[in-house]
mmCIF file of C-alpha atoms and ligand atoms in Angstrom:
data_model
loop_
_atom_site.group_PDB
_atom_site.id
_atom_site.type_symbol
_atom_site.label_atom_id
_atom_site.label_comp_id
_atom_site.label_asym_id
_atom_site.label_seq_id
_atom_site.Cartn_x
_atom_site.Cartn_y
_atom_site.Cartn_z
ATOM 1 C CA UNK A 1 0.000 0.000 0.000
ATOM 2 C CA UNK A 2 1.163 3.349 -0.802
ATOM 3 C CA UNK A 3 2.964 5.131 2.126
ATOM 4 C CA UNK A 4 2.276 9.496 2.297
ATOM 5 C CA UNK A 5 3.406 11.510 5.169
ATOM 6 C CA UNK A 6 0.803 14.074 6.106
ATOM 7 C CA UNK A 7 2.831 16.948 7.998
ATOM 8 C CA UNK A 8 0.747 19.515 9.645
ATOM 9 C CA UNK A 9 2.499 23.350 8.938
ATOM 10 C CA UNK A 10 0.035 24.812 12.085
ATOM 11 C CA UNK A 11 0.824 21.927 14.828
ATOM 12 C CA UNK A 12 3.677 20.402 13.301
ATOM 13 C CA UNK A 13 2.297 16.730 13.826
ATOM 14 C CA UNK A 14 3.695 14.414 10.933
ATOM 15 C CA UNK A 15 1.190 11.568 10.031
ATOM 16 C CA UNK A 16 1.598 8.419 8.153
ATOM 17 C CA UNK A 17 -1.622 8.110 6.744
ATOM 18 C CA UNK A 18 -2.547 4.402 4.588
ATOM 19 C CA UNK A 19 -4.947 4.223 2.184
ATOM 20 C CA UNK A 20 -7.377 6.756 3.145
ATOM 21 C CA UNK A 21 -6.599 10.591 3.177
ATOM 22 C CA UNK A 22 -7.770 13.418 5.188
ATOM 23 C CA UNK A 23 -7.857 16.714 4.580
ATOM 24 C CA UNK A 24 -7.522 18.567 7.966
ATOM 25 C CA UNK A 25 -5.080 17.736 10.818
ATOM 26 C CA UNK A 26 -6.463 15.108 13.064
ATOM 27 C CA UNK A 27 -5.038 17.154 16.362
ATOM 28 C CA UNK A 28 -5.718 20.703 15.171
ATOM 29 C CA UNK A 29 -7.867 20.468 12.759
ATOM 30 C CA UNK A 30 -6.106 22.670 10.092
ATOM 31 C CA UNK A 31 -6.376 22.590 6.863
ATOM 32 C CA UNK A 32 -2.648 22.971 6.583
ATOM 33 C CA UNK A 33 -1.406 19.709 5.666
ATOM 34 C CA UNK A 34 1.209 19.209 2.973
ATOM 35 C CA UNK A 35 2.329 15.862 1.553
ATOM 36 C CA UNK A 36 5.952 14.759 1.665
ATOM 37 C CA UNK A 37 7.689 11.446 1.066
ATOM 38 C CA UNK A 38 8.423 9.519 4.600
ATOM 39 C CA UNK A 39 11.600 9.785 5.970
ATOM 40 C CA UNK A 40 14.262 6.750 5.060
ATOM 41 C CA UNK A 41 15.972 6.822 7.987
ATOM 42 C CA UNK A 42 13.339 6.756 10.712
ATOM 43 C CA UNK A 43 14.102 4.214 13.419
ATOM 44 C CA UNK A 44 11.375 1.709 14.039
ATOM 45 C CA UNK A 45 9.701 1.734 17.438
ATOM 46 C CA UNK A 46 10.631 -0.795 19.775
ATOM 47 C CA UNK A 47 7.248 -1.434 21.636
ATOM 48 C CA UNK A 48 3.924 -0.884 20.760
ATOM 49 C CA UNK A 49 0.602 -0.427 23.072
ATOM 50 C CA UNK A 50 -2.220 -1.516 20.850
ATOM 51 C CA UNK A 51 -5.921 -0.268 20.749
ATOM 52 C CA UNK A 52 -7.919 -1.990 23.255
ATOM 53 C CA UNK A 53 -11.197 -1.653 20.823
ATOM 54 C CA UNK A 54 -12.910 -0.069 17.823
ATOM 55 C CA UNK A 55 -13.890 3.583 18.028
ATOM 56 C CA UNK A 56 -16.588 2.116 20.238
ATOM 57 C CA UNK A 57 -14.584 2.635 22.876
ATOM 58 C CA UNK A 58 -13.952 6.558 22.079
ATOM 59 C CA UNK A 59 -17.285 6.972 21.722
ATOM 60 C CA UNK A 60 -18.652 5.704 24.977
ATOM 61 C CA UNK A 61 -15.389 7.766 26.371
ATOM 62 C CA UNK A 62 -16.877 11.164 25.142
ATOM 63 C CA UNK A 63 -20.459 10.129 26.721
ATOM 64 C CA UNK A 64 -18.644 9.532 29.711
ATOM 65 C CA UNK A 65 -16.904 12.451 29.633
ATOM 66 C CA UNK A 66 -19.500 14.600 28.644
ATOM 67 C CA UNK A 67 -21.327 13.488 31.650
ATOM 68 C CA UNK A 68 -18.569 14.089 34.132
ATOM 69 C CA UNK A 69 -18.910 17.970 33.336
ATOM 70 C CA UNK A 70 -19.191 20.488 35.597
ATOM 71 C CA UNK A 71 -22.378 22.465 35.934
ATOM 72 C CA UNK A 72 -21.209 25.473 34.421
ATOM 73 C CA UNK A 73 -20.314 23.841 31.099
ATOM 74 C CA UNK A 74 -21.650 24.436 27.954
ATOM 75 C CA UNK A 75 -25.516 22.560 27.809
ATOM 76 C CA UNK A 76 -24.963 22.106 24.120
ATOM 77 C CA UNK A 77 -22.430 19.648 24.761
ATOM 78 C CA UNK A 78 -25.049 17.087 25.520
ATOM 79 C CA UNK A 79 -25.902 16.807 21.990
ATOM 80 C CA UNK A 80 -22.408 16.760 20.470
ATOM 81 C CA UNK A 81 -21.885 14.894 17.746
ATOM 82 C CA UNK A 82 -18.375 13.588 16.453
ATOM 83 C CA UNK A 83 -17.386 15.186 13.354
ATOM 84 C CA UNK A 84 -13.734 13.867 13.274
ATOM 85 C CA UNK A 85 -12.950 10.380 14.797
ATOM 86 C CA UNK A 86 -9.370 9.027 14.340
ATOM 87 C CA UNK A 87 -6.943 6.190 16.045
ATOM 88 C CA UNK A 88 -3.666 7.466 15.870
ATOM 89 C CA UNK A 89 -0.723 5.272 17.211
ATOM 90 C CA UNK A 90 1.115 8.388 18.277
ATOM 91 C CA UNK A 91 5.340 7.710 18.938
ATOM 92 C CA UNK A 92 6.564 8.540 22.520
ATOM 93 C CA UNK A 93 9.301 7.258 24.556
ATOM 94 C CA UNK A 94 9.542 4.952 27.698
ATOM 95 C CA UNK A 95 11.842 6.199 29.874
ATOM 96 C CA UNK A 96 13.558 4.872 32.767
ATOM 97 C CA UNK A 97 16.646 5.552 35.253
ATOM 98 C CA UNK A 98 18.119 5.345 38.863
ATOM 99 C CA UNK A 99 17.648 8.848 40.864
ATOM 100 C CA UNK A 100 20.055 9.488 43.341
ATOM 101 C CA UNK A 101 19.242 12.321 45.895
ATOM 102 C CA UNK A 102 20.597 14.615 48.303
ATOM 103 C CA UNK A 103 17.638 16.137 50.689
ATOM 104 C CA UNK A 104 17.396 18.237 53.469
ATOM 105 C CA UNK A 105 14.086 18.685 55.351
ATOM 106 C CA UNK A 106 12.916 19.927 59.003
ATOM 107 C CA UNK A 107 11.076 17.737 60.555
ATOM 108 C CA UNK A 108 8.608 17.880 62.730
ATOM 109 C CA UNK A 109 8.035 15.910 66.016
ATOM 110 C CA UNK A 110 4.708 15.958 68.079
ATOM 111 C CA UNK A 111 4.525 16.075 71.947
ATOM 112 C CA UNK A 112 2.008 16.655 74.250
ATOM 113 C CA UNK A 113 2.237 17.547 78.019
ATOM 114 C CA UNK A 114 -0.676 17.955 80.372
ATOM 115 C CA UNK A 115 -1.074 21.452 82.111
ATOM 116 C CA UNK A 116 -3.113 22.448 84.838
ATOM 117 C CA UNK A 117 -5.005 25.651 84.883
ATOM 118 C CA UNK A 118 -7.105 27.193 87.328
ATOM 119 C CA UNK A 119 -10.519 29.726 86.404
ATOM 120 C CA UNK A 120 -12.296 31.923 88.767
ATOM 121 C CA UNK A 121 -15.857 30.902 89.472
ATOM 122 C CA UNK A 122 -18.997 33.836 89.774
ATOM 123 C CA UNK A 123 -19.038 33.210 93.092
ATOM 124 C CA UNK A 124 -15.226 33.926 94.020
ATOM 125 C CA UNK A 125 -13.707 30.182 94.419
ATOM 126 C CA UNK A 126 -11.089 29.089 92.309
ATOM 127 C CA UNK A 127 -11.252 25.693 90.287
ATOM 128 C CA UNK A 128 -8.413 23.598 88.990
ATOM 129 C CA UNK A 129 -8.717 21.833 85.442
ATOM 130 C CA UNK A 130 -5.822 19.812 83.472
ATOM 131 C CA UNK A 131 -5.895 19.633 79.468
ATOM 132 C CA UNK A 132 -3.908 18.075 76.729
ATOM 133 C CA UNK A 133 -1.430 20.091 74.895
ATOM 134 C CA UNK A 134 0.599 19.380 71.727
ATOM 135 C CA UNK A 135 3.894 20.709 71.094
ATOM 136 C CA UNK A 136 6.134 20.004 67.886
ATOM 137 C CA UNK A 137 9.648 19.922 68.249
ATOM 138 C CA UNK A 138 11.910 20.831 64.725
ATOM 139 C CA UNK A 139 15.144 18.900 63.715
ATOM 140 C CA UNK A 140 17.109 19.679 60.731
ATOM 141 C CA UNK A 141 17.459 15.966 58.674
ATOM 142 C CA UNK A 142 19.586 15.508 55.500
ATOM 143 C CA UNK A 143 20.116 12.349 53.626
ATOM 144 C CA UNK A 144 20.359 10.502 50.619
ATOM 145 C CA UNK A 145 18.267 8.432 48.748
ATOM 146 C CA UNK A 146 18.548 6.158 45.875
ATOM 147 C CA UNK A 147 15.391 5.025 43.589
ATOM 148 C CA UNK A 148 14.965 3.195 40.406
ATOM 149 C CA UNK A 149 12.164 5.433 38.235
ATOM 150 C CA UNK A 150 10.376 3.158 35.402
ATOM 151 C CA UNK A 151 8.107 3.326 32.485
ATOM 152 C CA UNK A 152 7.896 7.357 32.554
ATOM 153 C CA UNK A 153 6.238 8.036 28.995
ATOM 154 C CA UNK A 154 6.386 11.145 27.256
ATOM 155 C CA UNK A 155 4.799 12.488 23.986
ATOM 156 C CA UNK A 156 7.301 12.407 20.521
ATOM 157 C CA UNK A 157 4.826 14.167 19.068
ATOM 158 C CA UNK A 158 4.469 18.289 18.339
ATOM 159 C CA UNK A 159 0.641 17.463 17.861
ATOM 160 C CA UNK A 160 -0.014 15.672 21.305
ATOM 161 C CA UNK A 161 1.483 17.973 23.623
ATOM 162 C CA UNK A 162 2.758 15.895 26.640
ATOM 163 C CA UNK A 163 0.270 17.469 29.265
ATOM 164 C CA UNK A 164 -2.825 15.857 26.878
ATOM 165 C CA UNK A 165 -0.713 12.560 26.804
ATOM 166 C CA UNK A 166 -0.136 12.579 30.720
ATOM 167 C CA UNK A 167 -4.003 13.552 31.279
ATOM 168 C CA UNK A 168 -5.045 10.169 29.627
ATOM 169 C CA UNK A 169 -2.203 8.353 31.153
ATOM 170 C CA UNK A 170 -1.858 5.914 32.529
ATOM 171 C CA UNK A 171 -1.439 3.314 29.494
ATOM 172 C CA UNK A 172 -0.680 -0.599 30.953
ATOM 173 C CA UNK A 173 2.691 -1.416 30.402
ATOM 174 C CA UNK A 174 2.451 -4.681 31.301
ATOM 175 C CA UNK A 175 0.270 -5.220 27.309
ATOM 176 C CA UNK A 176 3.374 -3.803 26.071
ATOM 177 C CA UNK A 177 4.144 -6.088 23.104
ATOM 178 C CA UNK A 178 7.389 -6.298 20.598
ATOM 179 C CA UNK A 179 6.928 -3.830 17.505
ATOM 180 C CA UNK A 180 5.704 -5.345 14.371
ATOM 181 C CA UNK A 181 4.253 -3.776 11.786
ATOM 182 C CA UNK A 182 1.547 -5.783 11.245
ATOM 183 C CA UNK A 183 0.239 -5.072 14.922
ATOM 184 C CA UNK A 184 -0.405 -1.442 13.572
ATOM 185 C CA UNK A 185 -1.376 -2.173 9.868
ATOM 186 C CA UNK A 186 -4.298 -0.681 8.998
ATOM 187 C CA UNK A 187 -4.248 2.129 11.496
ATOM 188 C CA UNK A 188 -3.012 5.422 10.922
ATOM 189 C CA UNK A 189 0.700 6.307 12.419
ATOM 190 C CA UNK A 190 2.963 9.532 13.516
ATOM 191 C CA UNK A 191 6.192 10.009 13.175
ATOM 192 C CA UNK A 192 8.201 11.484 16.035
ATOM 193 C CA UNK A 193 7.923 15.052 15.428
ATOM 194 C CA UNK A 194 10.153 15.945 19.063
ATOM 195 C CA UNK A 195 13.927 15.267 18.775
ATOM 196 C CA UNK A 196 15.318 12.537 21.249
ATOM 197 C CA UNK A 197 16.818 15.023 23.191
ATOM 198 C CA UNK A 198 13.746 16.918 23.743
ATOM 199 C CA UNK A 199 11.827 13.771 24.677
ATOM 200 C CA UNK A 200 14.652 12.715 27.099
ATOM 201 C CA UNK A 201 14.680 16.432 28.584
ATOM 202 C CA UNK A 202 10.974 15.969 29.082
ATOM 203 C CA UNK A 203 11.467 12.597 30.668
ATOM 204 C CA UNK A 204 13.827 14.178 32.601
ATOM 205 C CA UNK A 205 11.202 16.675 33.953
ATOM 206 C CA UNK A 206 8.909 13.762 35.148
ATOM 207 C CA UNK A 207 11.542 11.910 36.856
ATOM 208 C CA UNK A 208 12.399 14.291 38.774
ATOM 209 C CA UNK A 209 9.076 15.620 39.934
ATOM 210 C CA UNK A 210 8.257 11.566 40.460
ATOM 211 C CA UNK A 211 11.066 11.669 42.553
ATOM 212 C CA UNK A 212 10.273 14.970 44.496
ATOM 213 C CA UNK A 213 6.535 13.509 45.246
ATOM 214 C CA UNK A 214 8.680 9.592 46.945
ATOM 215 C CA UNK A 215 10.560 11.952 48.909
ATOM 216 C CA UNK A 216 7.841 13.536 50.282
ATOM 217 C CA UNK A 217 5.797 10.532 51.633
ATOM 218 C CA UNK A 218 9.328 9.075 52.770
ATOM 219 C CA UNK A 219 9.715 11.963 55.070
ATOM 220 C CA UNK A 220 9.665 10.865 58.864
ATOM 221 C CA UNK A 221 8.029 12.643 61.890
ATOM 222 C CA UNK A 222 4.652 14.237 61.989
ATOM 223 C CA UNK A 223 5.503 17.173 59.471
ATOM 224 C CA UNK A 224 7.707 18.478 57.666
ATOM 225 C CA UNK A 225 8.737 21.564 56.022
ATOM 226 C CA UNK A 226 11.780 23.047 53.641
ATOM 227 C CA UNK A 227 11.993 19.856 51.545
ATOM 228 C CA UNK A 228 14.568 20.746 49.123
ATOM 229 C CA UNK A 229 16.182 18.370 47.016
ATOM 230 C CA UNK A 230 19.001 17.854 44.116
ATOM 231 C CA UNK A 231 18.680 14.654 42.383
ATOM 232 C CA UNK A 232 20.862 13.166 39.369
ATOM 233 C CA UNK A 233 19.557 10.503 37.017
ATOM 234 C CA UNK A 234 21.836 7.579 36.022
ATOM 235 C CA UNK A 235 21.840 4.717 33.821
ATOM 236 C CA UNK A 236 18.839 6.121 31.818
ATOM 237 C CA UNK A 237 17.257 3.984 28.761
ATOM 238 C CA UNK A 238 15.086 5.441 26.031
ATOM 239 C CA UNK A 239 12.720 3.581 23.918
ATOM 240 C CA UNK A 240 10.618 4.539 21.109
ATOM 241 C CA UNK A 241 6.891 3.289 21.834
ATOM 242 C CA UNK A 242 3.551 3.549 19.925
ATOM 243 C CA UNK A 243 0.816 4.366 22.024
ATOM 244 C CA UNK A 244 -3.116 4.152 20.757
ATOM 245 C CA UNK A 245 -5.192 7.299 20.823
ATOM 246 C CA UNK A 246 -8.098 8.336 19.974
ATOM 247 C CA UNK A 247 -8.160 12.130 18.458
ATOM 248 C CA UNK A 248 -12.250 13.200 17.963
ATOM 249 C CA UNK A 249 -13.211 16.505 16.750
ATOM 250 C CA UNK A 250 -16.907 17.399 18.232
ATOM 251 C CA UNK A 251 -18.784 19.722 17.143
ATOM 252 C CA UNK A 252 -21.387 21.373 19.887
ATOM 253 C CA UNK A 253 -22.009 24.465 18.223
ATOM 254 C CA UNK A 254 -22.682 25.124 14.478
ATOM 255 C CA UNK A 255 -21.536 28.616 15.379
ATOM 256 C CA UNK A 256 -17.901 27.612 17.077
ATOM 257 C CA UNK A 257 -14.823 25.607 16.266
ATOM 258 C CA UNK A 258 -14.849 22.058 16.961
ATOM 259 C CA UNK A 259 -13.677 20.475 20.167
ATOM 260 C CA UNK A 260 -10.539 18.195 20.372
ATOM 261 C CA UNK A 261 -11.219 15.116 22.642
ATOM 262 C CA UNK A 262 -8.453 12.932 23.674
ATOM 263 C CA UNK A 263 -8.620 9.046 24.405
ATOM 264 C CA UNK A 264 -6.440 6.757 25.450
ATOM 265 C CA UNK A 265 -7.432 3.744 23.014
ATOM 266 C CA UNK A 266 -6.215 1.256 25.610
ATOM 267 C CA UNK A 267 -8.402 2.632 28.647
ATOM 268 C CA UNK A 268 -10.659 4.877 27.474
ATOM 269 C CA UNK A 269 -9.727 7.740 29.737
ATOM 270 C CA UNK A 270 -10.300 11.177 28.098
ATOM 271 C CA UNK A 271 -9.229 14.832 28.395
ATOM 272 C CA UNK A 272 -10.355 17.693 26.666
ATOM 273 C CA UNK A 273 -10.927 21.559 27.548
ATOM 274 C CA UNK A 274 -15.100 21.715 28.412
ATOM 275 C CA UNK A 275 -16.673 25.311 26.982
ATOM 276 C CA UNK A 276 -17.842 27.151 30.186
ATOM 277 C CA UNK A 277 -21.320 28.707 29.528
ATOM 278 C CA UNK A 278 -21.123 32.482 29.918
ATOM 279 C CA UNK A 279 -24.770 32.832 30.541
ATOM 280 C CA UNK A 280 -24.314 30.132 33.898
ATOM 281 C CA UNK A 281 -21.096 31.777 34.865
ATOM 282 C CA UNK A 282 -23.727 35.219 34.438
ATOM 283 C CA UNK A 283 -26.586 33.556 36.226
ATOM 284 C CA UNK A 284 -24.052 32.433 39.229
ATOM 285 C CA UNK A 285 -22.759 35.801 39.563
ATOM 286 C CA UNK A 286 -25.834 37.716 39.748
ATOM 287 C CA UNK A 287 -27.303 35.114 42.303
ATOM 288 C CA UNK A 288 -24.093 35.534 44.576
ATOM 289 C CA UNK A 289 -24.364 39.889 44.336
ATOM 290 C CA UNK A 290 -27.837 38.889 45.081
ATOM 291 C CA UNK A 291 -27.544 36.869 47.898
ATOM 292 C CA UNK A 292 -24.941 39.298 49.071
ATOM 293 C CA UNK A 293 -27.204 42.204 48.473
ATOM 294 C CA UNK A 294 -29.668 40.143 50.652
ATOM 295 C CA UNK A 295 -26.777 39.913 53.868
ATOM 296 C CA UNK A 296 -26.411 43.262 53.735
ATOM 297 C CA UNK A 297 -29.725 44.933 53.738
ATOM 298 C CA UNK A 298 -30.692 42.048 56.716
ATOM 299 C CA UNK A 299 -27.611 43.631 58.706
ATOM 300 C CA UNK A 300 -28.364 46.845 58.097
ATOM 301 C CA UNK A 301 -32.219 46.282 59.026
ATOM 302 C CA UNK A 302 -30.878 44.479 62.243
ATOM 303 C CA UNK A 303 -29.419 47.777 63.470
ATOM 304 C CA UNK A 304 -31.755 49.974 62.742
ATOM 305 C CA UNK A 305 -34.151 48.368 64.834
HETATM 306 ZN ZN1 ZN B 401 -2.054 20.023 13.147
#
């Protein structure tokens, strides 16, 4: 089957479309698409994630997720209707590496001692009463800690930014099967659009912050306070990984651009940015002045009298 590289001039997403061709961007949309030959010297993934399910599955995720709205979203939402629906295996990389740490903290220690009190009674006589009080006592701790960090993902592609990807994490490693390209034939794939330098400085990012979040439950005592931390990553391994989404363009108003849905097509978890109705937002507002307008006039009737 013939092989065309869709890349997207407003997102910068680079699609490997089969058979079938689209006209707009699957993640934005755009109309700017231009065709150019694939790349010969593209590395194959290593691992693949594949779809759980048809599009079945991305449809009953925007239901779901439709219904999981606030109360101030857009009504019209309810009667969305999926303009755009497409499976993308979309390249990231699985990351892992050994942290090492340095941390200082002060930690917090709880007490309590029992004190005795006396109050004066109406009459004159004193009485004498005990109670419980807690104290904390602060000690400086530093330390070291070592920690292996595994199967951090993180987007390869311009079109997914990695906050959408880590919104529908996380994907189950554990179906994580040998790449073969007849596992994704038939589907539409991305080529890596982010260097491997910017994936591993993403990566990077997470491991750290993964790391930040074990040192804080690890911290002893009854609180702490002043965590700071500098940790180095060692032994780090990179692999390029397809991952299964679903990319749906909805359209909720004839009047207003389409919204992007994200799924992942293993779980069915979904992300996307819900229009806020500005009449609700209006209706709240006016009902909290009025409610406030309410408090006030009550006070100022209270005094009067
Ligand atoms: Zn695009």
């Amino acid at each position: 089957m013939s092989e065309v590289v869709l890349a997207c001039d407003e997102c910068g997403a680079a699609l490997v479309i089969r058979g079938a061709r689209t006209a707009t961007c699957p993640y934005c949309a755009s109309p700017a698409v231009v065709e150019r030959p694939p790349s010969r010297d593209r590395p194959d993934p290593v691992f693949v994630v594949t779809f759980a399910d048809g599009d079945a599955l991305a449809k009953k995720a925007l239901a779901a997720w439709v219904s999981s709205q606030s109360i101030f979203a857009d009504s019209a939402l309810r009667g969305a209707a999926v303009e755009q629906l497409q499976g993308i295996y979309v390249p990231a990389a699985l990351y892992s590496a050994v942290a090492r740490s340095a941390y200082s903290a002060t930690i917090g220690e709880n007490y309590t001692t029992t004190e005795t009190y006396t109050t004066t009674n109406a009459d004159g006589s004193t009485t004498t009463h005990t109670r419980t009080v807690t104290h904390t006592e602060h000690r400086s701790l530093t330390g070291e800690h070592v920690g292996y960090v595994t199967d951090v993902v993180v987007s390869g592609s311009k079109g997914l930014p990695n906050e959408e990807l880590e919104a529908v994490e996380p994907f189950d490693l554990r179906q994580l099967r040998r790449y073969d390209p007849r596992l994704i034939s038939g589907w539409n794939t991305e080529e890596p659009s982010r260097s491997l330098e910017e994936c591993a400085a993403l990566a990077r990012g997470e491991a750290i912050a993964l790391e930040g979040r074990r040192l804080t439950d690890l911290m002893p005592g009854d609180s702490h306070r002043d965590l700071t931390y500098q940790t180095r990553v060692e032994w780090e391994t990179m692999d390029p990984v397809l991952l299964p989404v679903w990319v749906l363009a909805v359209r909720y108003r004839p009047d207003r651009p389409p919204l992007r849905l994200v799924v992942n097509g293993q779980t069915g978890k979904a992300t996307g940015a819900a229009p806020v109705s500005a009449i609700k937002v209006g209706i709240a507002v006016l009902v909290a002045i009025a409610f406030i307008v309410i408090l006030v006039l009550a006070f100022a009737g209270g005094h009067r009298r």
